[in-house]
Amino acid sequence: MRIISVSILLFVSNLLLAQNIILTVAEQSNYQQTCTYEEGMSFYRSLASNYKNIKIVEKGDTDSGLPLHLVLISDSDDFDIKSNRDKGKTILLINNAIHPGEPDGIEASQMLTRELLTNRKLKKVLNNTLVAIIPFYNIGGTLNRNTGSRANQNGPEEKGFRGNARNYDLNRDFIKNDTKNAMSFSEIFHELDPDVMIDTHVSNGADYQYVLTMVTPQSDKLGEPLKDLLDNYMMPDMYERMAKTGYEMTPYVNIWGSTPDKGWSQFFDSPRYSSGYAALFQTIAFQSETHMLKPFEQRINATYAYLVQMLYYLNEEGQYLRQVRDSAKQIVINQKSFPLTWTLDRSDSTVIEFKGYEATYPNSEISGLPRLKYDRSKPFTKDVPYYNTYKPEIVVSKPESYVIPQAWTHVISAMKHNNVKMRVLEYDTTVKAEVYYIKDYSTRNRPYEGHYYHDKVVLDKVIETVTFRKGDVIIPVNQTTNRYIVETLEPEGADSFFRWNFFDTILQMKEGYSSYVFEDEAIEILKRDKKLKYDFEVKKATDTTFRANGYAQLRYIFMNSEHREPSYLRYPVYRLISQ
């Protein structure tokens, strides 16, 4: 295992900078400032005008009106993705400024790009790896600079804003694709099919000694054989590498409202987040989280060190990683059942060494009540439990294929953006299909990222004869995108399209009745339908609330008659199974 210390790399960098090599804004300002969008893109363009090993390409629109850019760094002038894949190259994708108020990765990626082009020792990693960098993912937030947001963060003086041009948090939009940014990102992601992705952030939360923590993919959810690679090889290797750089790291400290000295649970990265989204496609993705209270310079250098050590890891282990990913893709093609939701196993934990600060509770000068305060003069090192095992909760068997009626264009569009293979029915077809009815659901009472998310979903599942029209879309579940297909189209999925309100029109009836008119027809319905009359009388006899509510009784008859709308609560994505 090869370790190159940050001090050596920065020493070499300083020698190069003395030769009029371009400096980042952070370096120029003694780490008091971060670059604007224009300054950052100018930095990359300056490098591209002087070196053949870098290419800047426009890759789709963003909500800001400006295009998303991708910077490619190669060991030659070959930037074709397929060509690099055919050469056996590993692909690393670095995503910056998803939250532009957290700019460490913006500056660290500029430093990395410069060093890959000018540092002869470091650039050797390009022999085996193609580096792809999104300089500014949230361009709208990057343009919206201020000094007031990120209230707890130690620099820089001015930075971007978390929300994008439409005030979306883009790290909640990877599944629902409300933004142009997310739609463009998905196309970049699937063109690259990165082996590793790093999404750069700055944390909030507790205080501790580490400059850098890491959100790793939830390995149970990632699945084998990637779980074994991640848990037993990749992460132990990366922790060891980082300790030798002087920037020892620990798992992301997932603590809110308490202190970490008693341990914590792993952050659960559902598919709305970058790492959870990538896991659907067998990409190992990390969210680097530097600590908000550490100086900006330390945070940049820690992020830079992590990017460098990942490149050295990929240089040495990339071939094996690609083999494991290929195996994982084959497994998911043939996989018969898929977990949709997960629950933390509190009976199982890993003991990790944690370096923190003692917590004290002096009286607040504002409220006079006890407040939490960390005492940096009292550092400690202790073993704590880390709960990082999740068990499947709801599991579903995959169908042979799903059918999406052509009217649901936004669902079909999301599938296309995510490289899902599909075919269009060439003629009207009547078949037996599995049909879901929404038996019950609950909805949050406040908006969340532009939606009223459905927390609870309960289904009735029946077999019906369904007629599909020419133009409806068939999605076979025999492809590498199976996890994305199943987890978005199954309503019970943690980040399913149903939960994100894609199908809310089926939750509302479009017709109704006037009670005084329907009363007479209800009598005739009960005369014609003996079973309904029997069930109705039983319910009246056994349910006192129902017996005392005339409107409820009429609605019961209406909802169990031919007047009930067939589309009401009927989930409009159908499962085809082998006959």
XYZ file of C-alpha atoms in Angstrom:
579
model
C 0.000 0.000 0.000
C 1.483 3.339 -1.053
C 1.120 6.401 1.182
C 2.201 9.842 0.040
C 2.122 12.335 2.894
C 0.265 15.604 2.481
C 3.335 17.536 3.619
C 5.441 16.064 0.809
C 2.757 16.760 -1.786
C 2.305 20.323 -0.589
C 6.080 20.844 -0.542
C 6.243 19.760 -4.173
C 3.235 21.952 -4.899
C 4.916 24.993 -3.356
C 7.937 24.467 -5.582
C 5.660 24.417 -8.606
C 3.708 27.444 -7.440
C 6.972 29.342 -7.228
C 7.259 28.721 -10.980
C 4.104 30.748 -11.678
C 1.720 27.794 -11.479
C -1.834 29.091 -11.052
C -3.078 29.448 -7.471
C -6.591 28.831 -6.219
C -8.537 31.699 -4.659
C -8.198 30.020 -1.258
C -4.409 29.885 -1.622
C -4.229 33.466 -2.845
C -6.293 34.748 0.104
C -4.439 32.764 2.787
C -7.565 30.592 3.045
C -9.926 33.432 3.886
C -11.934 33.220 0.662
C -13.355 30.672 -1.728
C -13.725 31.227 -5.451
C -16.820 32.532 -7.162
C -18.345 30.471 -9.947
C -16.613 32.610 -12.569
C -13.253 32.396 -10.795
C -13.532 28.635 -10.420
C -14.351 28.010 -14.062
C -11.592 30.431 -15.081
C -9.143 28.339 -13.034
C -10.035 25.189 -14.983
C -10.007 26.994 -18.318
C -6.524 28.342 -17.590
C -5.302 24.816 -16.968
C -7.062 23.530 -20.086
C -5.354 26.173 -22.219
C -1.923 24.962 -21.055
C -2.258 21.188 -20.740
C -3.536 18.556 -23.141
C -4.564 16.162 -20.377
C -7.639 18.128 -19.295
C -10.916 18.710 -21.084
C -13.951 20.772 -20.005
C -17.316 19.795 -21.468
C -20.862 21.094 -21.015
C -23.224 18.389 -19.781
C -26.832 19.525 -19.663
C -28.832 22.332 -18.084
C -29.290 23.502 -14.513
C -32.079 25.514 -12.920
C -29.753 28.523 -12.847
C -29.806 28.788 -16.647
C -26.106 27.943 -16.821
C -24.851 24.566 -18.063
C -23.409 21.857 -15.872
C -19.719 21.320 -16.586
C -17.636 18.185 -16.352
C -13.846 18.336 -16.129
C -12.050 15.231 -17.388
C -8.397 14.518 -16.557
C -6.609 11.757 -18.445
C -3.084 10.475 -19.003
C -3.450 11.365 -22.685
C -5.692 13.379 -24.956
C -8.239 10.532 -24.967
C -11.334 11.625 -23.041
C -13.820 9.204 -24.576
C -15.517 7.326 -21.744
C -15.969 4.040 -23.608
C -12.403 4.142 -24.868
C -11.058 4.620 -21.360
C -13.264 1.801 -20.107
C -11.971 -0.474 -22.870
C -8.432 0.350 -21.766
C -9.278 -0.947 -18.302
C -9.369 2.460 -16.651
C -11.106 2.963 -13.327
C -13.377 6.017 -13.258
C -13.538 8.361 -10.263
C -16.305 10.993 -10.160
C -15.924 13.938 -7.758
C -19.025 16.065 -7.198
C -18.577 19.525 -5.669
C -20.824 22.317 -4.425
C -23.992 20.311 -4.019
C -24.147 22.603 -0.967
C -22.063 25.602 -2.085
C -21.810 26.980 1.436
C -19.567 23.960 2.033
C -16.804 24.837 -0.462
C -13.911 22.660 0.737
C -14.222 20.262 -2.184
C -14.380 23.108 -4.705
C -10.916 24.297 -3.690
C -9.483 20.818 -3.043
C -10.566 19.635 -6.501
C -8.855 22.607 -8.148
C -5.662 21.779 -6.242
C -5.997 18.127 -7.232
C -6.469 18.979 -10.907
C -3.408 21.212 -10.912
C -1.283 18.552 -9.201
C -2.458 15.801 -11.549
C -1.266 17.945 -14.453
C 2.014 19.202 -12.967
C 3.192 16.770 -10.272
C 5.079 13.953 -11.988
C 4.723 11.572 -9.049
C 1.008 12.077 -8.603
C 0.053 12.102 -12.289
C 1.124 8.447 -12.584
C -2.248 7.483 -11.087
C -3.797 8.595 -14.367
C -2.258 5.540 -16.008
C -5.045 3.508 -14.442
C -7.775 6.052 -13.624
C -9.849 8.617 -15.484
C -10.792 11.486 -13.164
C -14.093 13.297 -13.721
C -14.932 16.409 -11.674
C -18.153 18.404 -11.493
C -16.691 21.771 -10.389
C -20.042 23.277 -9.348
C -23.126 21.054 -9.233
C -25.403 23.608 -7.560
C -24.577 26.599 -9.748
C -27.579 28.605 -8.557
C -26.512 28.248 -4.942
C -22.921 29.079 -5.865
C -24.027 32.353 -7.446
C -26.111 33.195 -4.358
C -23.149 34.193 -2.184
C -23.465 35.608 1.309
C -21.703 35.896 4.651
C -24.654 34.906 6.820
C -25.463 31.268 6.043
C -23.540 28.340 7.509
C -23.745 30.123 10.871
C -21.563 27.591 12.712
C -18.876 27.214 10.049
C -15.315 28.484 10.485
C -14.750 30.240 7.137
C -14.483 31.212 4.431
C -15.715 34.781 4.753
C -18.204 34.537 1.890
C -19.664 31.406 0.328
C -22.617 30.062 -1.597
C -26.046 29.001 -0.369
C -27.465 25.515 0.246
C -30.590 25.832 -1.910
C -30.333 25.820 -5.686
C -31.867 28.396 -8.037
C -35.344 27.016 -7.185
C -34.407 26.553 -3.507
C -34.144 22.768 -3.721
C -31.626 20.872 -1.642
C -30.000 18.872 -4.420
C -28.846 16.194 -1.992
C -32.469 15.172 -1.640
C -33.253 15.177 -5.368
C -31.343 12.272 -6.884
C -34.432 10.050 -7.059
C -37.272 12.479 -7.672
C -35.447 14.607 -10.295
C -37.413 17.798 -9.670
C -34.515 19.919 -10.906
C -32.693 20.265 -14.191
C -29.511 19.762 -12.175
C -30.592 16.268 -11.118
C -31.704 15.287 -14.609
C -28.372 16.403 -16.061
C -26.478 14.665 -13.266
C -28.183 11.336 -13.930
C -27.096 11.469 -17.560
C -23.500 12.260 -16.538
C -23.569 9.485 -13.962
C -24.769 6.823 -16.358
C -22.405 7.897 -19.120
C -19.466 7.602 -16.716
C -20.735 4.597 -14.705
C -18.144 5.570 -12.072
C -16.488 2.912 -9.981
C -16.220 5.369 -7.090
C -17.951 8.682 -6.483
C -17.043 11.278 -3.858
C -19.540 14.005 -2.970
C -17.781 16.728 -0.934
C -19.464 18.322 2.116
C -18.867 20.114 5.440
C -20.645 18.692 8.499
C -22.734 20.170 11.271
C -23.328 18.496 14.634
C -21.099 17.514 17.557
C -17.545 18.704 18.202
C -14.608 16.259 18.122
C -10.930 16.077 17.203
C -11.233 14.907 13.590
C -11.018 17.294 10.648
C -12.630 14.754 8.316
C -15.446 12.230 8.758
C -16.940 10.023 6.092
C -20.441 8.958 5.094
C -19.890 5.516 3.634
C -22.534 3.539 1.747
C -24.667 1.378 4.030
C -23.003 -1.907 3.162
C -25.946 -4.228 3.941
C -27.983 -2.169 1.513
C -25.128 -2.024 -0.997
C -25.171 -5.823 -1.084
C -22.640 -8.513 -1.898
C -19.976 -8.760 -3.163
C -19.514 -4.984 -2.786
C -20.309 -5.229 0.939
C -17.335 -7.508 1.527
C -15.041 -5.280 -0.528
C -16.162 -2.131 1.272
C -16.193 -3.447 4.852
C -13.174 -5.722 4.828
C -10.795 -4.149 2.353
C -11.556 -0.690 1.016
C -12.541 1.193 4.167
C -9.866 -0.321 6.452
C -7.324 0.564 3.762
C -8.589 4.139 3.419
C -8.695 4.694 7.199
C -5.083 3.523 7.418
C -4.002 5.706 4.511
C -5.658 8.796 5.947
C -4.140 8.266 9.411
C -0.689 8.356 7.813
C -1.415 11.660 6.076
C -2.054 13.365 9.425
C -5.792 13.566 8.765
C -7.130 10.581 10.645
C -10.835 10.116 9.964
C -13.817 8.413 11.556
C -17.295 7.436 10.352
C -19.652 10.393 9.990
C -20.743 11.356 13.506
C -24.491 10.962 13.135
C -25.458 12.757 16.343
C -28.127 15.398 16.892
C -29.197 16.654 20.312
C -26.764 14.427 22.229
C -23.037 13.696 22.493
C -21.070 11.015 20.611
C -19.260 9.524 23.608
C -21.965 6.839 23.900
C -21.649 5.908 20.231
C -23.966 6.469 17.280
C -25.670 4.787 14.331
C -24.536 4.901 10.744
C -26.173 7.539 8.578
C -28.789 5.753 6.470
C -28.255 6.888 2.899
C -31.561 6.221 1.183
C -31.635 6.800 -2.599
C -32.579 10.460 -2.276
C -28.943 11.087 -1.244
C -25.927 10.887 -3.546
C -24.352 7.786 -2.002
C -27.677 5.949 -1.722
C -28.537 6.803 -5.310
C -25.168 5.563 -6.572
C -25.595 2.295 -4.674
C -28.636 1.491 -6.831
C -26.211 1.142 -9.729
C -23.388 -0.705 -7.944
C -21.213 2.386 -7.570
C -19.444 2.861 -4.239
C -20.045 6.491 -3.284
C -18.875 8.520 -0.319
C -19.895 11.833 1.174
C -16.777 13.429 2.658
C -17.682 15.576 5.667
C -15.047 17.962 6.990
C -15.778 19.437 10.406
C -17.406 22.869 10.435
C -15.351 24.229 13.340
C -11.937 23.394 11.904
C -10.064 26.145 9.989
C -10.855 26.372 6.276
C -7.251 25.574 5.361
C -7.285 22.326 7.346
C -10.621 21.338 5.843
C -9.386 21.897 2.284
C -6.162 20.001 2.905
C -8.012 17.098 4.535
C -10.376 16.860 1.552
C -7.416 17.090 -0.832
C -5.619 14.353 1.092
C -8.666 12.108 0.853
C -8.989 12.623 -2.900
C -5.297 11.874 -3.380
C -5.365 8.731 -1.244
C -8.457 7.483 -3.056
C -6.580 7.883 -6.329
C -3.643 5.893 -4.967
C -6.061 3.233 -3.754
C -7.716 3.032 -7.173
C -4.334 2.946 -8.868
C -3.493 -0.179 -6.872
C -6.882 -1.842 -6.429
C -8.985 -0.494 -9.293
C -8.797 -3.649 -11.378
C -10.139 -5.759 -8.510
C -12.846 -3.160 -7.789
C -14.008 -3.308 -11.400
C -14.178 -7.098 -11.234
C -16.267 -6.955 -8.068
C -18.585 -4.385 -9.629
C -19.035 -6.590 -12.686
C -19.995 -9.478 -10.392
C -22.405 -7.237 -8.477
C -24.085 -6.144 -11.706
C -24.559 -9.749 -12.787
C -26.014 -10.622 -9.392
C -28.551 -7.797 -9.526
C -29.652 -8.849 -13.018
C -30.559 -12.302 -11.690
C -31.677 -11.250 -8.203
C -35.159 -12.550 -7.359
C -36.168 -10.356 -4.419
C -35.333 -6.821 -3.313
C -35.484 -5.092 0.080
C -37.559 -1.915 -0.010
C -37.131 -0.652 3.557
C -34.544 -1.244 6.261
C -34.396 -1.069 10.051
C -31.377 -0.491 12.299
C -30.241 -3.570 14.223
C -29.459 -2.215 17.704
C -28.389 -5.656 18.885
C -25.322 -5.508 16.643
C -22.540 -2.922 16.827
C -18.875 -2.455 16.012
C -16.516 -0.996 18.592
C -14.500 1.902 17.193
C -11.930 4.201 18.752
C -13.289 7.740 18.956
C -11.371 10.925 19.683
C -13.661 13.562 21.128
C -13.900 16.349 23.681
C -15.565 16.201 27.064
C -19.054 17.687 27.174
C -19.935 20.220 29.865
C -23.247 21.834 30.738
C -22.739 25.357 32.096
C -25.694 27.696 32.485
C -26.540 29.641 29.365
C -25.969 33.398 29.465
C -29.100 33.754 27.347
C -31.612 31.442 29.023
C -29.947 30.776 32.366
C -30.552 27.080 31.728
C -27.929 24.357 31.218
C -26.458 24.297 27.699
C -24.124 21.906 25.905
C -20.518 23.011 25.512
C -17.511 20.952 24.433
C -14.267 21.542 26.352
C -11.389 21.385 23.868
C -8.898 21.488 26.731
C -10.139 18.022 27.696
C -9.713 15.722 24.703
C -10.356 12.022 25.168
C -9.887 8.776 23.298
C -12.310 5.978 24.085
C -13.982 2.967 22.521
C -17.621 3.554 21.553
C -20.265 1.401 19.837
C -20.971 2.137 16.202
C -24.291 0.714 14.991
C -23.827 0.019 11.311
C -25.985 -3.048 10.664
C -29.364 -2.673 8.966
C -31.843 -5.489 8.388
C -34.351 -5.673 5.526
C -37.869 -4.819 6.682
C -40.136 -4.958 3.615
C -38.926 -7.283 0.849
C -40.633 -7.758 -2.508
C -40.229 -10.402 -5.202
C -39.490 -8.867 -8.552
C -42.004 -9.288 -11.388
C -41.028 -10.328 -14.865
C -41.667 -6.742 -15.915
C -43.571 -3.582 -15.019
C -46.025 -1.799 -17.283
C -46.269 1.993 -17.106
C -49.192 3.501 -19.029
C -47.940 6.085 -21.490
C -49.848 8.892 -19.749
C -47.327 8.879 -16.865
C -44.707 10.705 -18.871
C -42.730 12.062 -15.906
C -42.215 8.531 -14.589
C -41.137 7.250 -17.997
C -38.827 10.256 -18.374
C -37.126 9.477 -15.042
C -36.565 5.913 -16.227
C -34.964 7.148 -19.439
C -32.700 9.561 -17.560
C -31.478 6.609 -15.505
C -30.531 4.355 -18.390
C -33.425 1.928 -17.903
C -34.064 -0.279 -20.926
C -37.711 -0.407 -22.011
C -39.898 -1.208 -24.959
C -43.159 0.228 -26.206
C -46.249 -1.907 -26.818
C -46.959 -2.111 -30.544
C -50.642 -2.992 -30.170
C -53.399 -3.129 -27.562
C -52.917 -6.106 -25.241
C -55.083 -7.721 -22.554
C -53.324 -9.816 -19.905
C -53.548 -10.808 -16.268
C -51.441 -8.551 -14.045
C -50.724 -7.902 -10.390
C -52.465 -4.709 -9.348
C -51.908 -2.648 -6.207
C -54.592 -0.665 -4.404
C -53.555 1.900 -1.812
C -55.242 0.610 1.327
C -53.803 3.259 3.642
C -51.159 5.965 3.704
C -50.082 8.889 5.839
C -48.649 12.171 4.654
C -46.395 14.681 6.349
C -48.207 17.855 7.337
C -45.369 20.117 6.196
C -43.691 20.309 2.801
C -40.319 18.644 2.386
C -38.237 19.540 -0.662
C -41.261 20.553 -2.693
C -43.365 17.543 -1.698
C -45.683 16.229 0.990
C -43.899 12.919 1.458
C -45.972 9.810 2.243
C -44.525 8.189 5.367
C -46.726 5.114 5.561
C -47.959 2.983 2.673
C -50.226 -0.065 3.040
C -51.262 -2.034 -0.052
C -53.920 -4.472 -1.188
C -52.566 -6.753 -3.903
C -54.868 -8.481 -6.408
C -54.739 -10.199 -9.792
C -56.833 -8.517 -12.476
C -57.297 -8.687 -16.216
C -55.890 -5.424 -17.555
C -55.979 -3.988 -21.065
C -52.879 -2.025 -22.051
C -52.820 0.313 -25.007
C -50.458 0.605 -27.906
C -47.745 3.006 -26.727
C -47.675 1.872 -23.097
C -44.204 1.089 -21.770
C -42.868 -2.327 -20.719
C -39.868 -2.378 -18.366
C -38.269 -5.830 -18.020
C -36.646 -6.512 -14.641
C -33.595 -8.275 -16.048
C -31.048 -5.465 -16.213
C -28.309 -3.815 -14.176
C -30.723 -1.028 -13.249
C -33.053 -3.497 -11.474
C -32.606 -1.899 -8.057
C -33.537 1.531 -9.365
C -36.558 0.085 -11.185
C -37.887 -1.852 -8.197
C -37.150 0.720 -5.495
C -38.835 3.536 -7.400
C -41.843 1.659 -8.810
C -42.775 -0.374 -5.725
C -44.936 2.021 -3.632
C -43.543 0.738 -0.329
C -39.958 1.613 -1.293
C -38.302 4.124 1.054
C -37.892 6.637 -1.777
C -40.448 5.307 -4.219
C -42.107 7.567 -6.732
C -45.380 7.008 -4.906
C -43.933 8.333 -1.648
C -42.666 11.400 -3.523
C -46.177 12.208 -4.819
C -45.715 11.178 -8.451
C -49.102 9.433 -8.347
C -51.138 11.624 -6.010
C -53.920 12.154 -8.537
C -55.117 8.597 -7.863
C -55.676 9.528 -4.215
C -58.557 11.860 -5.091
C -61.976 10.901 -6.419
C -63.128 12.949 -9.391
C -66.869 12.299 -9.051
C -69.286 12.485 -6.135
C -72.972 12.472 -5.301
C -75.688 14.488 -3.643
C -76.946 12.615 -0.606
C -80.594 13.532 -1.062
C -80.560 12.133 -4.615
C -78.366 9.117 -3.955
C -80.502 8.024 -0.969
C -83.176 6.576 -3.246
C -80.663 4.857 -5.528
C -78.877 3.387 -2.512
C -82.106 1.605 -1.567
C -82.299 0.057 -5.046
C -78.604 -0.946 -4.923
C -79.175 -2.840 -1.665
C -82.185 -4.583 -3.165
C -80.116 -5.783 -6.144
C -76.951 -6.718 -4.252
C -77.815 -9.194 -1.491
C -74.211 -9.621 -0.334
C -73.697 -5.878 -0.035
C -76.968 -5.603 1.925
C -75.823 -8.335 4.287
C -72.399 -6.748 4.843
C -74.038 -3.353 5.307
C -76.429 -4.635 7.969
C -73.630 -6.423 9.819
C -71.542 -3.259 9.874
C -74.473 -1.241 11.210
C -75.101 -3.821 13.911
C -71.465 -4.035 15.053
C -70.163 -0.485 14.548
C -71.948 2.063 16.740
C -70.176 5.036 15.146
C -71.173 3.862 11.691
C -74.754 3.218 12.847
C -75.046 6.836 14.030
C -73.659 8.403 10.820
C -76.052 8.537 7.885
C -73.483 10.035 5.512
C -71.012 7.254 6.310
C -73.674 4.684 5.505
C -74.402 6.231 2.116
C -70.693 6.452 1.337
C -70.287 2.784 2.238
C -72.967 1.830 -0.265
C -71.537 4.202 -2.920
C -67.971 2.899 -2.502
C -69.136 -0.707 -2.832
C -71.256 -0.119 -5.904
C -70.599 0.380 -9.606
C -70.290 4.115 -8.924
C -66.898 3.741 -7.250
C -64.261 5.040 -9.688
C -62.007 2.210 -10.913
C -58.950 4.499 -10.850
C -59.458 5.647 -7.261
C -56.583 4.352 -5.117
C -55.546 2.018 -7.938
C -51.786 2.273 -8.404
C -51.204 2.834 -12.139
C -48.041 0.748 -12.523
C -48.667 -2.939 -13.093
C -46.649 -6.069 -12.425
C -46.489 -8.805 -15.062
C -45.581 -12.248 -13.778
C -44.885 -15.533 -15.524
C -48.097 -17.428 -16.170
